[in-house]
XYZ file of C-alpha atoms in Angstrom:
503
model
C 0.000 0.000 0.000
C 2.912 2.403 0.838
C 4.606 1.518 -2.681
C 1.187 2.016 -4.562
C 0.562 5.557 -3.580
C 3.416 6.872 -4.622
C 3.328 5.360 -8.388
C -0.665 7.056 -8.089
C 0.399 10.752 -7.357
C 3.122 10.183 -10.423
C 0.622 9.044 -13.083
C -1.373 11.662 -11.513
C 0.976 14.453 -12.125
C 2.213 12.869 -15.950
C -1.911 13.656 -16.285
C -1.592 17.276 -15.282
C 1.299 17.961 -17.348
C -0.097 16.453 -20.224
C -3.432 18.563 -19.938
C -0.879 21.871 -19.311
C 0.702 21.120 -22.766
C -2.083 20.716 -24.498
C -4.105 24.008 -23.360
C -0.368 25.691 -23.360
C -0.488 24.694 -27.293
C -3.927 26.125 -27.950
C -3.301 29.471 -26.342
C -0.459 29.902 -29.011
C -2.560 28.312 -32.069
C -0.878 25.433 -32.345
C -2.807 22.742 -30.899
C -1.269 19.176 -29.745
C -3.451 16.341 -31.764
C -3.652 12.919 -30.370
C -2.217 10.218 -32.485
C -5.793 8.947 -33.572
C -6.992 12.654 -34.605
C -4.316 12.407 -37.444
C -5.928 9.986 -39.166
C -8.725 11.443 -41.798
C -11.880 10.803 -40.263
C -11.005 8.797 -36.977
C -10.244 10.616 -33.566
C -10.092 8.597 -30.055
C -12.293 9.503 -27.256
C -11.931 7.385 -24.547
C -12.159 3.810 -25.452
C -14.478 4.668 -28.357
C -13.760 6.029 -31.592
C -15.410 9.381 -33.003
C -15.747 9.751 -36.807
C -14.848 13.486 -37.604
C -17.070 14.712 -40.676
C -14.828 17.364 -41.876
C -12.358 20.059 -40.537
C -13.274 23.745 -40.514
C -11.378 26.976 -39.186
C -14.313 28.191 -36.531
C -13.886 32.037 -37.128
C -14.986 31.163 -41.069
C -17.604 28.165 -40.367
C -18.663 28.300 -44.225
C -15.118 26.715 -45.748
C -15.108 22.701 -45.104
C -11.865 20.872 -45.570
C -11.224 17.163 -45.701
C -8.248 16.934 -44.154
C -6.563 18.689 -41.000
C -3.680 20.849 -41.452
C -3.262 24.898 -40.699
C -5.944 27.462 -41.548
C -5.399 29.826 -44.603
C -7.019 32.388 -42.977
C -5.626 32.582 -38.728
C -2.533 31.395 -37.550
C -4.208 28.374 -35.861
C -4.941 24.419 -36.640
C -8.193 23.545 -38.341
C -10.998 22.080 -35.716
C -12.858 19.194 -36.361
C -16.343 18.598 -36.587
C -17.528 15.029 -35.483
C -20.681 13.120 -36.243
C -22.134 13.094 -33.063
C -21.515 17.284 -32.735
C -23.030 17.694 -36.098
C -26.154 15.846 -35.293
C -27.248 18.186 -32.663
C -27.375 21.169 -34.709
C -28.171 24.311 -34.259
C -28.267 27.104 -31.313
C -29.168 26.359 -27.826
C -30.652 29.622 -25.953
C -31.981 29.255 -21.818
C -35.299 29.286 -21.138
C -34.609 32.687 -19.159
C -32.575 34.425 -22.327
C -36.046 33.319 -24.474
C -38.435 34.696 -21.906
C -36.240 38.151 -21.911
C -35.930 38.615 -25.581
C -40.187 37.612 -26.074
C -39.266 34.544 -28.543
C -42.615 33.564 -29.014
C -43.346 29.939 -31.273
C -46.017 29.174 -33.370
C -47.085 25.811 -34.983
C -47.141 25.348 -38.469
C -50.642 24.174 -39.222
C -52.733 23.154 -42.550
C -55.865 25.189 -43.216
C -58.751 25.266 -45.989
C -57.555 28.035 -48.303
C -59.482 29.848 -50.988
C -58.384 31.295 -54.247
C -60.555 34.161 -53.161
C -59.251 37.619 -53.803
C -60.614 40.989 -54.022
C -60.222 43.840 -56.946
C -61.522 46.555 -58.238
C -63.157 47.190 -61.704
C -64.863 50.070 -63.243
C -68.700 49.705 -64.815
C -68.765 49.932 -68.545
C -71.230 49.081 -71.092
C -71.941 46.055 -71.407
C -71.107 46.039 -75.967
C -72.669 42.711 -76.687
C -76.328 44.318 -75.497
C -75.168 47.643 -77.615
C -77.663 48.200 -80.691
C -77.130 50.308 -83.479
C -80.413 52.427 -85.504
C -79.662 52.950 -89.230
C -82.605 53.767 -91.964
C -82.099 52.157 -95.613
C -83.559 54.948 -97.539
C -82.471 58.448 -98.533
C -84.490 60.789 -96.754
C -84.878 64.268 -93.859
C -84.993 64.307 -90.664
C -87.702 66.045 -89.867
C -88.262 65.615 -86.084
C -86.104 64.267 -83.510
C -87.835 62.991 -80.027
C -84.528 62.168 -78.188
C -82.287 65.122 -78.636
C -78.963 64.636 -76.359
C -76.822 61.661 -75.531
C -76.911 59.526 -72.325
C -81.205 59.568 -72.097
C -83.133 56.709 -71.152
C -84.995 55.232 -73.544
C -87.758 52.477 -73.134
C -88.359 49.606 -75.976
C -90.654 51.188 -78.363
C -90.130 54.502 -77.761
C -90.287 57.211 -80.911
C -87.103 58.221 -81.702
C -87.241 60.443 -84.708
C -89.270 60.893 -88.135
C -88.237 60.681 -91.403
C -89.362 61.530 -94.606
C -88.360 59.689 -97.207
C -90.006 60.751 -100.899
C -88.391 57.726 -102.705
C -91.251 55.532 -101.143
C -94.347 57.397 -102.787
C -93.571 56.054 -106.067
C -93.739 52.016 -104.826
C -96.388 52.925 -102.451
C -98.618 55.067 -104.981
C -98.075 52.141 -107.928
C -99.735 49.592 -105.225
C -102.902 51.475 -105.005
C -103.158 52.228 -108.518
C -102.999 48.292 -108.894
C -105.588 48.083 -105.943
C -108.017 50.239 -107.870
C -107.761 49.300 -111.216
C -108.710 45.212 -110.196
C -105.127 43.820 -110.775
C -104.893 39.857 -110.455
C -103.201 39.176 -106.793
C -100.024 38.088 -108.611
C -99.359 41.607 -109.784
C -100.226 43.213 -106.500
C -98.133 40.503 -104.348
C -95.177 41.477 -106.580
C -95.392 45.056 -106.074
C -95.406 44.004 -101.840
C -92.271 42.319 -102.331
C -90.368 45.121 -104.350
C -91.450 47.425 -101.724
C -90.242 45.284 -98.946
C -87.190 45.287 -100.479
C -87.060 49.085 -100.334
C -87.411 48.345 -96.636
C -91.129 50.519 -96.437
C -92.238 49.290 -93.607
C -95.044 46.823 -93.366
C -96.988 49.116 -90.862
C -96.742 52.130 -93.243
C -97.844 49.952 -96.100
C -101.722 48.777 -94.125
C -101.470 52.837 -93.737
C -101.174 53.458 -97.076
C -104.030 51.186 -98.083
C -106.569 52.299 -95.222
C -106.272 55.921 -96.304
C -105.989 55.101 -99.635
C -102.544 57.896 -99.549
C -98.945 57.157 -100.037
C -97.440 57.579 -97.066
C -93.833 58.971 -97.203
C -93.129 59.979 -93.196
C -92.408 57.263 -90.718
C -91.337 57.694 -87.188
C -88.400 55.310 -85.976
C -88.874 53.518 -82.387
C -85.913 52.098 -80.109
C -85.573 48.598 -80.822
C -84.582 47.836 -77.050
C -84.616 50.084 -73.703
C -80.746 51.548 -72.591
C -79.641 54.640 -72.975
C -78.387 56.986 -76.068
C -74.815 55.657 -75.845
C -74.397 57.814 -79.488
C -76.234 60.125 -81.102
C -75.797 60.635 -85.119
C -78.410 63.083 -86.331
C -80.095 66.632 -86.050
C -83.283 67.913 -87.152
C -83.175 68.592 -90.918
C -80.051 66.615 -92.067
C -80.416 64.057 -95.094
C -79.675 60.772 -94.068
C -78.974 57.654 -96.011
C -78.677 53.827 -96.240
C -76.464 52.385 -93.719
C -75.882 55.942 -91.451
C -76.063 55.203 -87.964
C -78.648 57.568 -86.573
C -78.690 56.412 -82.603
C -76.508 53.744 -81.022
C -78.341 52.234 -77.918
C -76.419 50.612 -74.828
C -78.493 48.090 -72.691
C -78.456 48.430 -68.765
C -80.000 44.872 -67.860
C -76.044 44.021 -67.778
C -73.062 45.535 -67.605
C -69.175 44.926 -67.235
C -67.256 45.675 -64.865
C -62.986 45.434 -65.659
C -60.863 45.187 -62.983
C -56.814 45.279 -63.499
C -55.472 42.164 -62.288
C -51.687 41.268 -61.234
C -50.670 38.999 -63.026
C -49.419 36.804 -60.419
C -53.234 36.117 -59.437
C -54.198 36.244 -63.051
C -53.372 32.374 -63.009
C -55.792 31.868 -60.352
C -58.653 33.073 -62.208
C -61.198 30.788 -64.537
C -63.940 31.583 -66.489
C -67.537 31.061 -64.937
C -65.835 32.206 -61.360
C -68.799 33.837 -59.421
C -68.367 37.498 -57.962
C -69.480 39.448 -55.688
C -69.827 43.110 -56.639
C -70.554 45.927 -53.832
C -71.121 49.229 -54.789
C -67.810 51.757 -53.462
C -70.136 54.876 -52.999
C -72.626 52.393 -50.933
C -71.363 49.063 -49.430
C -75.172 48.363 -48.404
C -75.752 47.616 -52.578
C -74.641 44.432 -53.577
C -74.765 42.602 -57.161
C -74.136 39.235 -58.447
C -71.538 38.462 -61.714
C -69.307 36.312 -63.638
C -65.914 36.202 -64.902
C -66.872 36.119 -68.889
C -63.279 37.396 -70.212
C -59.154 37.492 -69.320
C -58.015 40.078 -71.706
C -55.301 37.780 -73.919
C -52.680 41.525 -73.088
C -50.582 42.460 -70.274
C -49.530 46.162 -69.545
C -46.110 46.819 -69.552
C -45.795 49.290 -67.025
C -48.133 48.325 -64.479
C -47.545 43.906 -65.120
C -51.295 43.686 -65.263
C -54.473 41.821 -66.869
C -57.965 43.417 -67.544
C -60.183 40.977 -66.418
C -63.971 41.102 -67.835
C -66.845 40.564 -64.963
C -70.873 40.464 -66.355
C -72.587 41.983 -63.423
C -76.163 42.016 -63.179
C -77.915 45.100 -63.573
C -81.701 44.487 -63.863
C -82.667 47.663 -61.983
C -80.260 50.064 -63.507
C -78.478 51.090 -60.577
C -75.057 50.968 -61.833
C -74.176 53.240 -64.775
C -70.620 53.700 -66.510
C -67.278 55.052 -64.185
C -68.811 54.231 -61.006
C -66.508 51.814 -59.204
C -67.307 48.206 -57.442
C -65.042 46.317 -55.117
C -64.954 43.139 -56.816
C -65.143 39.789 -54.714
C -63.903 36.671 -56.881
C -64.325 33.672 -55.237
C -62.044 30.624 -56.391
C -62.159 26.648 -55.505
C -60.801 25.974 -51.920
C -57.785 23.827 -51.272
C -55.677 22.205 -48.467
C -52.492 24.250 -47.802
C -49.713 24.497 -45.251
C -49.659 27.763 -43.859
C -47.680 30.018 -41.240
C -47.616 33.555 -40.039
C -46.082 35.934 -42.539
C -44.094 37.400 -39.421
C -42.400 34.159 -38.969
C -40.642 34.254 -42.754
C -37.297 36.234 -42.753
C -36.824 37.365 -46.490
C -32.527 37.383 -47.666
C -34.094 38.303 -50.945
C -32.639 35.474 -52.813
C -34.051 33.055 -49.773
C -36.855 32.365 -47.227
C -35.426 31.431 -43.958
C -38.291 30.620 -41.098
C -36.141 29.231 -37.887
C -37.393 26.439 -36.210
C -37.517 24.955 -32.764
C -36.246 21.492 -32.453
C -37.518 18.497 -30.223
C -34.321 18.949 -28.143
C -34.899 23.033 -27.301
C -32.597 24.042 -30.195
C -33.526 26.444 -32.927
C -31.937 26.050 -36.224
C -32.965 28.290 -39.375
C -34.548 26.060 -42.234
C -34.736 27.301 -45.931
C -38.811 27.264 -47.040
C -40.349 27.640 -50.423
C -43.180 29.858 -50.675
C -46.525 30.241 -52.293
C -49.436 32.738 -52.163
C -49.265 35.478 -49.854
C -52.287 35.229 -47.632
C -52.621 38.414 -46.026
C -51.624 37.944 -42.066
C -50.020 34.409 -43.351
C -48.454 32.581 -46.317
C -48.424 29.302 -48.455
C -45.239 27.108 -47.726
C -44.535 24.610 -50.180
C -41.478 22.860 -48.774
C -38.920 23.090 -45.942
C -41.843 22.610 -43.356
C -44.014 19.854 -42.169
C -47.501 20.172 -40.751
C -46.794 20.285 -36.550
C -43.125 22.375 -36.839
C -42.672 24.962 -34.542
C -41.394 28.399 -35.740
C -40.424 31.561 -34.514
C -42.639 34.277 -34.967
C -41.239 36.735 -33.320
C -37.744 37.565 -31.679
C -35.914 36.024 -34.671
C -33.981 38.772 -35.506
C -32.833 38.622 -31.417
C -31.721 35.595 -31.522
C -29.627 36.289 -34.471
C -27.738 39.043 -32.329
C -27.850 36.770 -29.324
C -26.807 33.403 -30.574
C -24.554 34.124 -33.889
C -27.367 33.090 -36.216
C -25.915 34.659 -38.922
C -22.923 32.050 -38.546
C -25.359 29.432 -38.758
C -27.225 31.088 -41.670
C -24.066 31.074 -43.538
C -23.288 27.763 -42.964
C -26.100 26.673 -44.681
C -24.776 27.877 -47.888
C -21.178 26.384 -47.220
C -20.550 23.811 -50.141
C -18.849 20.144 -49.656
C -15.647 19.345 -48.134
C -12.862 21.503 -49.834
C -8.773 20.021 -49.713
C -7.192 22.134 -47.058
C -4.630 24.414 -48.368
C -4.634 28.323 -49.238
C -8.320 29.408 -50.479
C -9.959 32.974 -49.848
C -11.895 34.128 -47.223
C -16.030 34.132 -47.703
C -17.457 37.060 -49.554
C -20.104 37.501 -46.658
C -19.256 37.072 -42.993
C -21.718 37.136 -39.695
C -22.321 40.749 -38.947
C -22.600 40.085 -35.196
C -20.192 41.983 -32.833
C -18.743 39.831 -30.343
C -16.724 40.435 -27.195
C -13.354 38.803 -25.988
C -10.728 39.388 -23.247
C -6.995 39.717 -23.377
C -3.414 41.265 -23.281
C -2.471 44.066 -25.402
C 0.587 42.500 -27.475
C 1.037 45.725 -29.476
C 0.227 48.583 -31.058
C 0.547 49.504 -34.945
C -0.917 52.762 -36.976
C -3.563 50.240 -37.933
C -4.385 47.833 -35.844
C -3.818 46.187 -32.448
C -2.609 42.736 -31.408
C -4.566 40.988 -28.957
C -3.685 37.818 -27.255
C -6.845 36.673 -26.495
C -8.998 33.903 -24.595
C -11.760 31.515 -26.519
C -14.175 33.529 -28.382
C -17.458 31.308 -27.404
C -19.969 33.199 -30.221
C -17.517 31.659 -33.038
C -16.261 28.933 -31.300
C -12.757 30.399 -31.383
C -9.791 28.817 -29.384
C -7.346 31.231 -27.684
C -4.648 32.792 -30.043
C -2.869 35.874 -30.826
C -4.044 37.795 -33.523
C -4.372 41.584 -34.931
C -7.848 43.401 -35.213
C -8.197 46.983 -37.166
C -8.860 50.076 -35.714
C -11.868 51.827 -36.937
C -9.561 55.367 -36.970
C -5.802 55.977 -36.616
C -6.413 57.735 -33.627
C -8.473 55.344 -31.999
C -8.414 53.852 -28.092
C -4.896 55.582 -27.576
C -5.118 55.393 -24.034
C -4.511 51.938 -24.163
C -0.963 50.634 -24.096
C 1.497 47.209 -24.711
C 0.522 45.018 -21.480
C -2.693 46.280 -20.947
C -5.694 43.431 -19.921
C -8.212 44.538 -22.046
C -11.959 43.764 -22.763
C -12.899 44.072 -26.205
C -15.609 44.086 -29.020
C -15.144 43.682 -32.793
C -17.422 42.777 -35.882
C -16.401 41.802 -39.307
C -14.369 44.337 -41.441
C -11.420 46.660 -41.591
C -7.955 45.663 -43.726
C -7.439 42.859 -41.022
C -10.741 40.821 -41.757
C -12.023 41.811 -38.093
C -12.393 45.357 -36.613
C -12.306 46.853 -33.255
C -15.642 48.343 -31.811
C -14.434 49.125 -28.184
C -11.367 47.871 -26.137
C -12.000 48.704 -22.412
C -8.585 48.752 -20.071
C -9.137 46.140 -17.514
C -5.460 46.841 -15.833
C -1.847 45.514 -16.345
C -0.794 42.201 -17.077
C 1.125 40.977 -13.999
C-alpha cells in the first residue's frame, strides 16, 4: 500500500502535465493532436472512436476541408467537426434568455384556403347588349324625339321621323294596282319590291286604309338603354347604312378590374363574384368572370379581367366603381404567419424549434401570400414549430448569422490556401486579453476563446476603426474588447476597455 501511492500521485501528475501542454499549445494556435486525430476521419475519445465529418477553421464556419492541417485564414490548426456534434445542430438559448428577448413559437398548421381575392373594376357598357339604328332609304330628318346623348330610352319609344319621298312612287303604284282590279299576282309582286325598299309593313296597311302614299315614318328604339351615341339633327339628309342612334343596354353591364398577373393564373372563367357598390357598401350585385383580356400592360404587369354583373334595376351606370369579390375553388395548404418568414431576398429562412430546445434556421419555399399568413410549399411539415417573433434577437444573441451562412457552405474543400467568404456574420462579439502591441492600424490581442464563433485562444491583430483610436490603451494592458467583421485585417475593433496591467 505504501509503494502504490506513490506510483498514483506520479501518473497523476504525468496527467496534469499532459493537460498543461495541451491548453499551453492552444493558447499559441498550435494545438497538440492525439495520435488517432491524425488519421482522416477517426479521432479517439476514450475507449471509443469518433468519426470526424470534416475540418473547418471556426472564425470562417462556411469553408469545409477534408483533411486537418493549418488554416489559410488565422494562424491556428483547423478544428474538427464530429458526427455526433453535427447531429445536434443548431443554437441552444436558456429558457430565461427566451423569456427576456419575447421569442414567441407558433405551430405550423394546414388550413382550408381559398383562391378568393378581391379587386376593383370600373362599370362599362356592357357592348354585346349595344344596338345600333340605321334607316335604308335616302331621306330628312324632320323631327327628332330624343335630342342629347346619355337619355333613357324604353323599348318602343319614338325616336325620330323621317321623310323619305323615294317611297311614294312604290307605295302610290300599289294602289293604282288596288283600284284598277289587278290579279293578286301583280299586286303581291309590287309588296315584295317594296319590302325590299325596306317601307315598312306598318306604313304599307297605312297606305291602303287611307288610300294615300305615305312617305313619313317615325323610328322607335328597338330595345330600352340609354343613347350611348347620337348621329343626327333635325333637318339633315340621311342615307342607307348611317347610324342615326346607337343604344347601350343596362340589364347588364361589365365591370374590368386590373389584375396582377401573379393572381391572373388563379382566375377561370364562370368564377362567381361578388360586386358591392364603393359609394354604398349596403348595394350588392351578383356576376361572372366572362373574359381574361389575352394583353398584359407593360408598365403596371397587369391583366384586364372582364366581370358580367347584373344590372336588372339600372343602378349601376358607366365610371362608377365596385369592389370586386372573386371567389375561387378551396384547397388544403400548409400555412404560417407571414411574421415568422425572414426574407434574404434570394431566400426564405423561417427558424425552427427542435424536439431537443434548439432552434436552427430552415430554408422554405413559398406560395401565395395570404394576407396575415403565407403558403409554404417545402422546408416545413404540418406540426413544426417556428419563430414568430424575436428572430432577428436571436440572431444578435446566438450568432445566427454564422449558422445562416453555414447553410450555404458547399462540400468538403482540400485544405490548403483558399480565400476568405465574400459575406461574414455581422454580429459583434466580445473577448478578453493582453495588449501585445500597437501599430498605426491595428492592435494585437492575445486573447482567450471567443465562445460566439467557437474560437480557441490565439494571438491575432484586429483593425482600428480610426488611426487615432483607443490611444489610451498601451502594450501590457488586460483589455476587454468588441469587434465585428471588417477593416484591412478581416475583423475590426468596436471598443477595447482597459481592464489593468498584465502581472
Amino acid at each position: 500500500m505504501k509503494r502504490a501511492l506513490p506510483i498514483a500521485l506520479s501518473l497523476l501528475g504525468a496527467a496534469v502535465l499532459a493537460v498543461g501542454s495541451f491548453y499551453a499549445g492552444r493558447q499559441t494556435g498550435t494545438a497538440t493532436e492525439a495520435p488517432m486525430a491524425a488519421k482522416p476521419g477517426v479521432a479517439a475519445s476514450g475507449t471509443a472512436e469518433r468519426k470526424v465529418l470534416y475540418w473547418h477553421d471556426p472564425m470562417v464556419p462556411g469553408q469545409r476541408f477534408d483533411k486537418p492541417g493549418k488554416s489559410p485564414f488565422m494562424d491556428m490548426q483547423l478544428v474538427p467537426v464530429y458526427a455526433d456534434e453535427a447531429s445536434d445542430s443548431g443554437v441552444k438559448i436558456s429558457p430565461t434568455v427566451q423569456q427576456n428577448l419575447g421569442i414567441r413559437t407558433v405551430v405550423v398548421r394546414r388550413t382550408d384556403v381559398s383562391s378568393s381575392f378581391d379587386a376593383v373594376g370600373t362599370v362599362q357598357f356592357d357592348e354585346r347588349l349595344s344596338v345600333a339604328v340605321q334607316t335604308r332609304v335616302v331621306g330628312y330628318v324632320e323631327r327628332l324625339a330624343v335630342r342629347a346623348p346619355m337619355e333613357r330610352v324604353r323599348k318602343g319609344q319614338p325616336l325620330a321621323t323621317i321623310f323619305a319621298p323615294d317611297w311614294l312612287g312604290p307605295q302610290n303604284e300599289l294602289l293604282a294596282l288596288q283600284r284598277a282590279g289587278a290579279s293578286e299576282d301583280l299586286v303581291a309582286a309590287t309588296r315584295e319590291r317594296m319590302r325590299a325598299l325596306s317601307i315598312p309593313e306598318a306604313l304599307i296597311h297605312q297606305s291602303e286604309a287611307t288610300g294615300t302614299a305615305q312617305a313619313r315614318f317615325t323610328l322607335s328604339a328597338p330595345v330600352s338603354g340609354v343613347i350611348a351615341e347620337l348621329g343626327v339633327r333635325e333637318g339633315v339628309e340621311v342615307s342607307p347604312g348611317t347610324t342615326l342612334f346607337r343604344i347601350a343596354g343596362l340589364e347588364k353591364v361589365w365591370a374590368v378590374a386590373e389584375v396582377p398577373e401573379a393572381q391572373a393564373v388563379r382566375l377561370a372563367r364562370g368564377q362567381k363574384v361578388r360586386a358591392v357598390l364603393q359609394a354604398d357598401a349596403s348595394q350588392a350585385f351578383g356576376g361572372e368572370l366572362k373574359e381574361i383580356l389575352p394583353q398584359v400592360s407593360a408598365s403596371t404587369r397587369t391583366l384586364q379581367a372582364r366581370f358580367e354583373v347584373d344590372n336588372a334595376g339600372g343602378r349601376l351606370i358607366p365610371g362608377m366603381l365596385l369592389r370586386l369579390q372573386v371567389t375561387g375553388p378551396s384547397a388544403s395548404r400548409l400555412v404560417v404567419p407571414a411574421e415568422a418568414v425572414i426574407r434574404t431576398g434570394t431566400r426564405a429562412v423561417a427558424i425552427v424549434r427542435k424536439d431537443n430546445g434548439a432552434f436552427e434556421p430552415r430554408d422554405i419555399q413559398l406560395g401565395a401570400d395570404l394576407g396575415d399568413t403565407v403558403e409554404v410549399v417545402a422546408g416545413l411539415a404540418e406540426g413544426d414549430q417556428v419563430v414568430a417573433s424575436g428572430q432577428f434577437l436571436i440572431d444578435s444573441e446566438a450568432r445566427l448569422r454564422s449558422v445562416l451562412g453555414a447553410m450555404t457552405a458547399g462540400t468538403a474543400a482540400p485544405a490548403g490556401p483558399a480565400s476568405a467568404p465574400a459575406s461574414m456574420p455581422a454580429s459583434v462579439h466580445v473577448g478578453d486579453g493582453k495588449v501585445e502591441s500597437i501599430e498605426a492600424d491595428g492592435i494585437t490581442i492575445s486573447h482567450g476563446p471567443i465562445t460566439s464563433l467557437k474560437w480557441p485562444a490565439m494571438t491575432m491583430g484586429f483593425s482600428k476603426p480610426t488611426g487615432k483610436a483607443f490611444a489610451d490603451v498601451k502594450p501590457g494592458d488586460m483589455v476587454r474588447f468588441e469587434f465585428r467583421p471588417g477593416g484591412s485585417m478581416g475583423y475590426e475593433l468596436v471598443s477595447v476597455q482597459r481592464l489593468g496591467v498584465a502581472k
